[in-house]
Tab-separated table of N, CA and C and ligand atoms in Angstrom:
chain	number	residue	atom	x	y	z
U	123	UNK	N	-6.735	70.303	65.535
U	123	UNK	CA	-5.344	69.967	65.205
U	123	UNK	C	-4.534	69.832	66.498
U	124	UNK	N	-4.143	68.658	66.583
U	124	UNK	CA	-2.750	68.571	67.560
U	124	UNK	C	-1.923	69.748	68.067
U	125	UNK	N	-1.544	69.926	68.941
U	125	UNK	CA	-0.994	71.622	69.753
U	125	UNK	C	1.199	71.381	68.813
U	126	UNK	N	1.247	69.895	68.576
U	126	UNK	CA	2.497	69.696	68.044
U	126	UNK	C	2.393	69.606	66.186
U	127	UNK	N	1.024	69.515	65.906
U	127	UNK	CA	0.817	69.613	64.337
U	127	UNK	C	1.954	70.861	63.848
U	128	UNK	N	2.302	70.183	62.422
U	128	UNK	CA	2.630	71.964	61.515
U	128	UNK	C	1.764	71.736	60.873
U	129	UNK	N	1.105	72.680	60.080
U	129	UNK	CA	0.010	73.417	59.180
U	129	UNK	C	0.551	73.191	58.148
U	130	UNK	N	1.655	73.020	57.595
U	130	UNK	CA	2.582	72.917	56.440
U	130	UNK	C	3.038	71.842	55.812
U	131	UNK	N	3.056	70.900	57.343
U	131	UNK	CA	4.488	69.865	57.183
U	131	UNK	C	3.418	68.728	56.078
U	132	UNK	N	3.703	68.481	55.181
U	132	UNK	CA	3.221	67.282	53.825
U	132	UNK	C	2.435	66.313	54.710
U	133	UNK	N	3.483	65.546	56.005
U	133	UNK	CA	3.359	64.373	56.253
U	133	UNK	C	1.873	64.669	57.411
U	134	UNK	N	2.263	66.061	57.899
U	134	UNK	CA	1.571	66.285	59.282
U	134	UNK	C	0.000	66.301	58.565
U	135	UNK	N	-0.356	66.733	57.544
U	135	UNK	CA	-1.508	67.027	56.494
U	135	UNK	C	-1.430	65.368	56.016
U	136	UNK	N	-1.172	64.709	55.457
U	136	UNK	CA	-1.271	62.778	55.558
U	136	UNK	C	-2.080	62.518	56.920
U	137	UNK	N	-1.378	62.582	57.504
U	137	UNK	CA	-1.710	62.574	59.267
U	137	UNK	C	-3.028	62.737	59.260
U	138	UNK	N	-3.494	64.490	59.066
U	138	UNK	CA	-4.791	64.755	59.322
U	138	UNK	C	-6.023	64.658	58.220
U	139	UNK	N	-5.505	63.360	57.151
U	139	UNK	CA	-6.192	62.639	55.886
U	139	UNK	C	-6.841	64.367	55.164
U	140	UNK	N	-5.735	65.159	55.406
U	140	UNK	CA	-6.137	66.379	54.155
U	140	UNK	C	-5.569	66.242	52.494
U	141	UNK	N	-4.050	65.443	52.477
U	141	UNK	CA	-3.724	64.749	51.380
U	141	UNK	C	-4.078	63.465	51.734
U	142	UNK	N	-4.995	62.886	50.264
U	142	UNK	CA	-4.343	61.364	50.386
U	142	UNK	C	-3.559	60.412	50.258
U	143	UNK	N	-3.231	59.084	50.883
U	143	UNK	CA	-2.266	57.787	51.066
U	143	UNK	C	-3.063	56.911	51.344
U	144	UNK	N	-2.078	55.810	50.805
U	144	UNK	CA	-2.843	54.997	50.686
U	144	UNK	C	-2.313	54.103	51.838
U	145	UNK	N	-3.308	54.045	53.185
U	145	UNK	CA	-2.961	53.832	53.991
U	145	UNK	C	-2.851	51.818	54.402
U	146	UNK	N	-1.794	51.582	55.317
U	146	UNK	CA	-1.223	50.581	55.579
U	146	UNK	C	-1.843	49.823	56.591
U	147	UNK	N	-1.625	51.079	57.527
U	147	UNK	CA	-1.427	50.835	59.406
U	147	UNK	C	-1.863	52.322	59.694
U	148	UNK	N	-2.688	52.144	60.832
U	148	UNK	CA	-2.527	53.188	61.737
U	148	UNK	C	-2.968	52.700	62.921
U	149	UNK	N	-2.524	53.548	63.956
U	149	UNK	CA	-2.687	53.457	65.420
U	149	UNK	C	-3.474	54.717	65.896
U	150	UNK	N	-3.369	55.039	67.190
U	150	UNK	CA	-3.448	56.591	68.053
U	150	UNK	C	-2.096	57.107	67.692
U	151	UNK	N	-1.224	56.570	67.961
U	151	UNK	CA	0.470	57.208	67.492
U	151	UNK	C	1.075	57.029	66.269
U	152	UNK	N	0.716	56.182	65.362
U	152	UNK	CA	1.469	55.742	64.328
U	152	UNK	C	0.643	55.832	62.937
U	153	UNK	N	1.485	56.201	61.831
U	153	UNK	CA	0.820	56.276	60.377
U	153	UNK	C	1.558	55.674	59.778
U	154	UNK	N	0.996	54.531	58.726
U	154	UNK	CA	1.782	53.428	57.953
U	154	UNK	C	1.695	54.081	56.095
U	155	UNK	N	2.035	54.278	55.523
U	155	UNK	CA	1.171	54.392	54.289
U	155	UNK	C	2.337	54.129	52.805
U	156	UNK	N	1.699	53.987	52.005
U	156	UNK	CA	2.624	53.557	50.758
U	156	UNK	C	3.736	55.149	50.491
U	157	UNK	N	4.723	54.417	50.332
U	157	UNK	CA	5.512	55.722	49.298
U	157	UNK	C	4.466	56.242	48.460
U	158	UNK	N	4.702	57.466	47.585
U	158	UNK	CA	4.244	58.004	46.207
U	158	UNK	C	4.951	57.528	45.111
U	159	UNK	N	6.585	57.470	45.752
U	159	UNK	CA	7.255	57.550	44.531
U	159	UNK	C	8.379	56.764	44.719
U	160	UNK	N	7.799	54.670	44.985
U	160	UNK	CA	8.168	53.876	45.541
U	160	UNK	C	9.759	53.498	44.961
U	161	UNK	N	10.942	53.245	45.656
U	161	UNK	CA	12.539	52.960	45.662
U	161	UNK	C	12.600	51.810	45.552
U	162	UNK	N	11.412	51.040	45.880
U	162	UNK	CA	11.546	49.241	46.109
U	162	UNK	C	10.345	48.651	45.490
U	163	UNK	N	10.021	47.433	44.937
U	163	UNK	CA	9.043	46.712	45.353
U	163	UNK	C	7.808	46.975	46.090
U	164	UNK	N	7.739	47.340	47.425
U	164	UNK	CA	7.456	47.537	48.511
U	164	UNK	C	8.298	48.670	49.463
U	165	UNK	N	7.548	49.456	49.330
U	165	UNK	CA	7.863	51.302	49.971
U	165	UNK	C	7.286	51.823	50.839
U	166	UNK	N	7.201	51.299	52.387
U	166	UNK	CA	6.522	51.934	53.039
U	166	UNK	C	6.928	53.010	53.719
U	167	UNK	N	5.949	54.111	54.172
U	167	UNK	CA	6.714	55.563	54.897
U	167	UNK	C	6.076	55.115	56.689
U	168	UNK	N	6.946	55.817	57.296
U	168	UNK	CA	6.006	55.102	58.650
U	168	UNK	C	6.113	56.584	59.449
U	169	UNK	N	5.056	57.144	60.074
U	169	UNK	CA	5.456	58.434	60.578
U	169	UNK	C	4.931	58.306	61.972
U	170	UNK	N	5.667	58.978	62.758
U	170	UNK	CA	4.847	59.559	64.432
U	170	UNK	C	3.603	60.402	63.724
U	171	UNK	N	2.784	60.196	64.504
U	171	UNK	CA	1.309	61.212	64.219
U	171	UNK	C	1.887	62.370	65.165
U	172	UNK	N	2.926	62.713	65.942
U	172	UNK	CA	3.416	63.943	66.649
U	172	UNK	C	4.131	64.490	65.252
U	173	UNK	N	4.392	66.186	65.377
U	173	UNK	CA	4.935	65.886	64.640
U	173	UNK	C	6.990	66.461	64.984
U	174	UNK	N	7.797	65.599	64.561
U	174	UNK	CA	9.685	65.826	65.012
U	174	UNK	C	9.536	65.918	63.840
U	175	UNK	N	10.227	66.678	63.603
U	175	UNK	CA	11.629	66.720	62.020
U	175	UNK	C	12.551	66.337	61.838
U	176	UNK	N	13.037	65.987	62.385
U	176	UNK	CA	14.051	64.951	62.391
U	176	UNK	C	14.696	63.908	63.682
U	177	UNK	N	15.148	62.810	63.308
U	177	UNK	CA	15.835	62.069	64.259
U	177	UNK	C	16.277	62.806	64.710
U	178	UNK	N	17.221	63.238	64.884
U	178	UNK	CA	18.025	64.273	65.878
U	178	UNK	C	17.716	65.082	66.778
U	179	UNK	N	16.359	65.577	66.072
U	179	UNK	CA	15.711	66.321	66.894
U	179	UNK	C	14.684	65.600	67.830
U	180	UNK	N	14.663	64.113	68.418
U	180	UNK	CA	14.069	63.480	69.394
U	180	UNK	C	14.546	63.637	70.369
U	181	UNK	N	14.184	63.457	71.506
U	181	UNK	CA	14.454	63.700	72.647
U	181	UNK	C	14.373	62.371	74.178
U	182	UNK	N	14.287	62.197	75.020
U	182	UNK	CA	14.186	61.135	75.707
U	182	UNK	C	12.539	61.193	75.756
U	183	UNK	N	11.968	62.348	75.889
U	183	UNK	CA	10.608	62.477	75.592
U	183	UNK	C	9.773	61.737	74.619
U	184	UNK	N	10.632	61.285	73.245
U	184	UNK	CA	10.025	61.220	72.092
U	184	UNK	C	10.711	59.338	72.810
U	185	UNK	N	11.162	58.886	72.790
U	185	UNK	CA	11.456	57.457	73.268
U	185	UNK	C	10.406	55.956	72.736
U	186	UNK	N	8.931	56.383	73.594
U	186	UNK	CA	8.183	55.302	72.907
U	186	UNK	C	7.638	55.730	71.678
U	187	UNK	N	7.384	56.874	71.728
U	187	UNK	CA	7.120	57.258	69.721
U	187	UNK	C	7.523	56.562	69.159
U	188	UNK	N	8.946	56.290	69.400
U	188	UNK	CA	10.125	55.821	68.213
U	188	UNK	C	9.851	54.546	67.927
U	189	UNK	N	9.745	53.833	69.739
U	189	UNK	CA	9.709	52.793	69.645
U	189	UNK	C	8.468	51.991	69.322
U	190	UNK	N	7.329	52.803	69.349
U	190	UNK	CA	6.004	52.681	68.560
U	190	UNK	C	6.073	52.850	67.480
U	191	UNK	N	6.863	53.859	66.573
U	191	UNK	CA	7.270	53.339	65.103
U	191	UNK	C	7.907	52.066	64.822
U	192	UNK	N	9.156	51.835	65.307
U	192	UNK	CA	9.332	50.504	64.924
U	192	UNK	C	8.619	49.479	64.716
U	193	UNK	N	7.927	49.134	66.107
U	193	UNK	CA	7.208	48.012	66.016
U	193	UNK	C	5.635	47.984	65.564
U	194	UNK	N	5.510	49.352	64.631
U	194	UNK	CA	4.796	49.275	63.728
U	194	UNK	C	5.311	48.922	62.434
U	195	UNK	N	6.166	49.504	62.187
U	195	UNK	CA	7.096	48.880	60.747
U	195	UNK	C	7.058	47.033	60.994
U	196	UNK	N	7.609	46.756	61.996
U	196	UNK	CA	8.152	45.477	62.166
U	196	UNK	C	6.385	44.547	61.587
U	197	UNK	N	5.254	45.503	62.281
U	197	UNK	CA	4.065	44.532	62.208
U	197	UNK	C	3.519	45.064	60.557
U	198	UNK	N	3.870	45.952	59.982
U	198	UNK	CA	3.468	46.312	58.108
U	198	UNK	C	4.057	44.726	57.625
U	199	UNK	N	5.479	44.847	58.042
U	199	UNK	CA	6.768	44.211	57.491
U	199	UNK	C	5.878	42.538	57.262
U	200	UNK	N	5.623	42.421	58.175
U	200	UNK	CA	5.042	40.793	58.703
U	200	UNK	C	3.849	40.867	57.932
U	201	UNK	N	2.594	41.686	57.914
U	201	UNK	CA	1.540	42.028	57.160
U	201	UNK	C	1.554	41.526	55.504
U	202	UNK	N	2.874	42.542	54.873
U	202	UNK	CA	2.945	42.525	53.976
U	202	UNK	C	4.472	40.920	53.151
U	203	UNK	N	4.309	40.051	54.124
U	203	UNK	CA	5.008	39.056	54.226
U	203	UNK	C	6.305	39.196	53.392
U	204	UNK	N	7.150	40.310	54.359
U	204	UNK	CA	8.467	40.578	53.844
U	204	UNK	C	9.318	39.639	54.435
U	205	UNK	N	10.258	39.054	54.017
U	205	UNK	CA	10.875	38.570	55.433
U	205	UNK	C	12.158	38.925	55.127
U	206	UNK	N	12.518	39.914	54.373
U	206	UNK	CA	14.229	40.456	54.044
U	206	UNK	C	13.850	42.037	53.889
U	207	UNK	N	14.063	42.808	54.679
U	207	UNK	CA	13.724	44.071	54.586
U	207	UNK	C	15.224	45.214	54.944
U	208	UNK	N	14.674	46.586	54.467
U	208	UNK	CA	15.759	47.273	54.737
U	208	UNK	C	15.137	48.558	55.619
U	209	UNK	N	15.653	49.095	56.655
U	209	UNK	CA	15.026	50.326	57.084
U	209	UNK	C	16.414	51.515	56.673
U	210	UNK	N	14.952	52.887	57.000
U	210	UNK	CA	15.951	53.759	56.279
U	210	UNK	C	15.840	54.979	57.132
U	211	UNK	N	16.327	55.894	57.568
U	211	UNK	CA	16.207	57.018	58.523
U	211	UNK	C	17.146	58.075	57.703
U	212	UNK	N	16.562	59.147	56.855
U	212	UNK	CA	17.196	59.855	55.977
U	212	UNK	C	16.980	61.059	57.719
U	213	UNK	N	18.342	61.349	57.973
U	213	UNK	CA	18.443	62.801	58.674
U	213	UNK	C	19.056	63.994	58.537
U	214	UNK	N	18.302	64.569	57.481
U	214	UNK	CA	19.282	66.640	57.196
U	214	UNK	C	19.389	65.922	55.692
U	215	UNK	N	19.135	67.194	55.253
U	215	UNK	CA	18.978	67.349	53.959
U	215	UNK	C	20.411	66.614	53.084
U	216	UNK	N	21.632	66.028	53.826
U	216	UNK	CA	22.571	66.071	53.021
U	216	UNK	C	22.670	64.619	53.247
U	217	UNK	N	21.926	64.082	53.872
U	217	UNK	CA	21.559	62.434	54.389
U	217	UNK	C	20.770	62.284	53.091
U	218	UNK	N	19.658	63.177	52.669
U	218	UNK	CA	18.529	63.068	52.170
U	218	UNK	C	16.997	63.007	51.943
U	219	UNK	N	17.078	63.960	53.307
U	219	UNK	CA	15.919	64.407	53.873
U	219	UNK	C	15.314	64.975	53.043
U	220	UNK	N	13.842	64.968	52.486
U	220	UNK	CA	13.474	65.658	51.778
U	220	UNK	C	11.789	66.167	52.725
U	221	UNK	N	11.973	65.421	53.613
U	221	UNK	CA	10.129	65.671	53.967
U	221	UNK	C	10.643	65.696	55.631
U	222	UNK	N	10.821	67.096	56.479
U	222	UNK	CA	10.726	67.230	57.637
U	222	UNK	C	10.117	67.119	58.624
U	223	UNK	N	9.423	65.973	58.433
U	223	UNK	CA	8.583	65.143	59.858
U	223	UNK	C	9.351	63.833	59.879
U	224	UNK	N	9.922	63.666	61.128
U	224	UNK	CA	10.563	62.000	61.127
U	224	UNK	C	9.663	60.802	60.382
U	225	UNK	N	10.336	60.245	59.950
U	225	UNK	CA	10.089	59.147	59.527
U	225	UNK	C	11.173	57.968	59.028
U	226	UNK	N	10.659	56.343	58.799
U	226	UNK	CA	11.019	55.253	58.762
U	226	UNK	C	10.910	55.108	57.291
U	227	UNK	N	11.730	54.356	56.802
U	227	UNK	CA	11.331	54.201	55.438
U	227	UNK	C	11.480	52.741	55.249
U	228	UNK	N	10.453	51.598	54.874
U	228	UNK	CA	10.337	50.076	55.119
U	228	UNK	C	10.737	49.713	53.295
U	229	UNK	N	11.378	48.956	53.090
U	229	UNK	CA	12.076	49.045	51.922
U	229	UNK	C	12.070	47.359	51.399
U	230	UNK	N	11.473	46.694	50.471
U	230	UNK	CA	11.204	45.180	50.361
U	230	UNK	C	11.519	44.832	48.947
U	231	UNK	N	11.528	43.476	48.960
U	231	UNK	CA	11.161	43.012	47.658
U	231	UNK	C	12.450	43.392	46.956
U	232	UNK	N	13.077	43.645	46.926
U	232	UNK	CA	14.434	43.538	45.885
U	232	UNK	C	15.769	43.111	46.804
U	233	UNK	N	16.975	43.116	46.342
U	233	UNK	CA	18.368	42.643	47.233
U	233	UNK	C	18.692	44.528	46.753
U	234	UNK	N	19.218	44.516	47.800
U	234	UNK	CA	19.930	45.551	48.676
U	234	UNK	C	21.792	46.191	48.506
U	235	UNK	N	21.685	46.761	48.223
U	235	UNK	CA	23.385	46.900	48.013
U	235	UNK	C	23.812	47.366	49.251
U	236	UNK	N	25.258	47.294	49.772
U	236	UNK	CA	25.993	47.499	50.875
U	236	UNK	C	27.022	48.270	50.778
U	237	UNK	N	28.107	49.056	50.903
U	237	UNK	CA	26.916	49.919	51.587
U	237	UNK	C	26.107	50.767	50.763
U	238	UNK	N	25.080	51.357	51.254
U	238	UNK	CA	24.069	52.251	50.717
U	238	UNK	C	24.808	53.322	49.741
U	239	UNK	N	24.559	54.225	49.224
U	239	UNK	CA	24.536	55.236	48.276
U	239	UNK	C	24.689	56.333	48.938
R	548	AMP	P1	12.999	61.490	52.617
R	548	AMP	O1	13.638	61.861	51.308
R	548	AMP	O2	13.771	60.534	53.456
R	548	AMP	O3	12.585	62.741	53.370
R	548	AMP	O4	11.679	60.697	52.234
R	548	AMP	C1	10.501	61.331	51.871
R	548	AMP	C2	9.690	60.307	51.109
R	548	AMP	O5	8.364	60.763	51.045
R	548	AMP	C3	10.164	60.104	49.669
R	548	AMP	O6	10.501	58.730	49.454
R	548	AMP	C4	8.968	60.542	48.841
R	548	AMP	O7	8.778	59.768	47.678
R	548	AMP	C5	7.826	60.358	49.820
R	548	AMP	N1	6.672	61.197	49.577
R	548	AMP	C6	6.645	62.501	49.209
R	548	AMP	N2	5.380	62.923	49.087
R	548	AMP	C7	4.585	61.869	49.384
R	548	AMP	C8	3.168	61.669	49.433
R	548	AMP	N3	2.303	62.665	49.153
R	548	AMP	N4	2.699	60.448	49.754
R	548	AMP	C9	3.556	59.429	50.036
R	548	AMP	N5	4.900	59.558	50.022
R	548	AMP	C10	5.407	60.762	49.699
């Protein structure tokens, strides 16, 4: 296990294929995989294989992580021939955090309301 793994964290256990997903994308840094309990059409979760809990809690350290998430989303996005998408960064439980390992949320296939909820 990774020296930054949690033993706990849902996503960090995805990560180390102890739960399964149904996976998208992966890299050395990056995990692509379907929602469970899809909001859209098309629901993807996108996680750092490190594991942060939240945006906030990144650091200048965490920098290409991030930016290795994105442009993994950006290449699902293209994969899964979205070409109108929504991203989503739920941070602290009152945002709507429910799963404390950062993550992207790739959101397709339907129109979008403005602002969000
Ligand atoms: P958030 O509420 O922003 O923390 O998003 C967490 C997301 O993880 C939710 O959309 C959940 O449906 C999703 N989720 C929870 N458990 C699983 C799982 N085992 N596999 C895939 N997605 C999950």
């Amino acid at each position: 296990m990774s020296p930054d793994a949690d033993p706990s964290c849902l996503f960090c256990r995805i990560v180390r294929k102890e739960i399964p997903a149904k996976i998208v994308f992966e890299d050395e840094r990056v995990l692509a995989f379907h929602d469970v309990a899809p909001k859209a059409p098309t629901h993807v979760i996108v996680v750092p294989k490190t594991h942060v809990a939240r945006l906030s809690e990144a650091g200048d350290e965490h920098a290409a992580l991030l930016g290795a998430c994105l442009v993994a989303l950006i290449g699902v996005a293209r994969m899964l021939s979205l070409d109108s998408y929504r991203v989503v960064v739920n941070d602290g439980a009152e945002a709507g955090q429910s799963v404390f390992h950062l993550h992207l949320h790739l959101l397709g296939g339907r129109i979008f309301a403005w602002p969000p909820g």
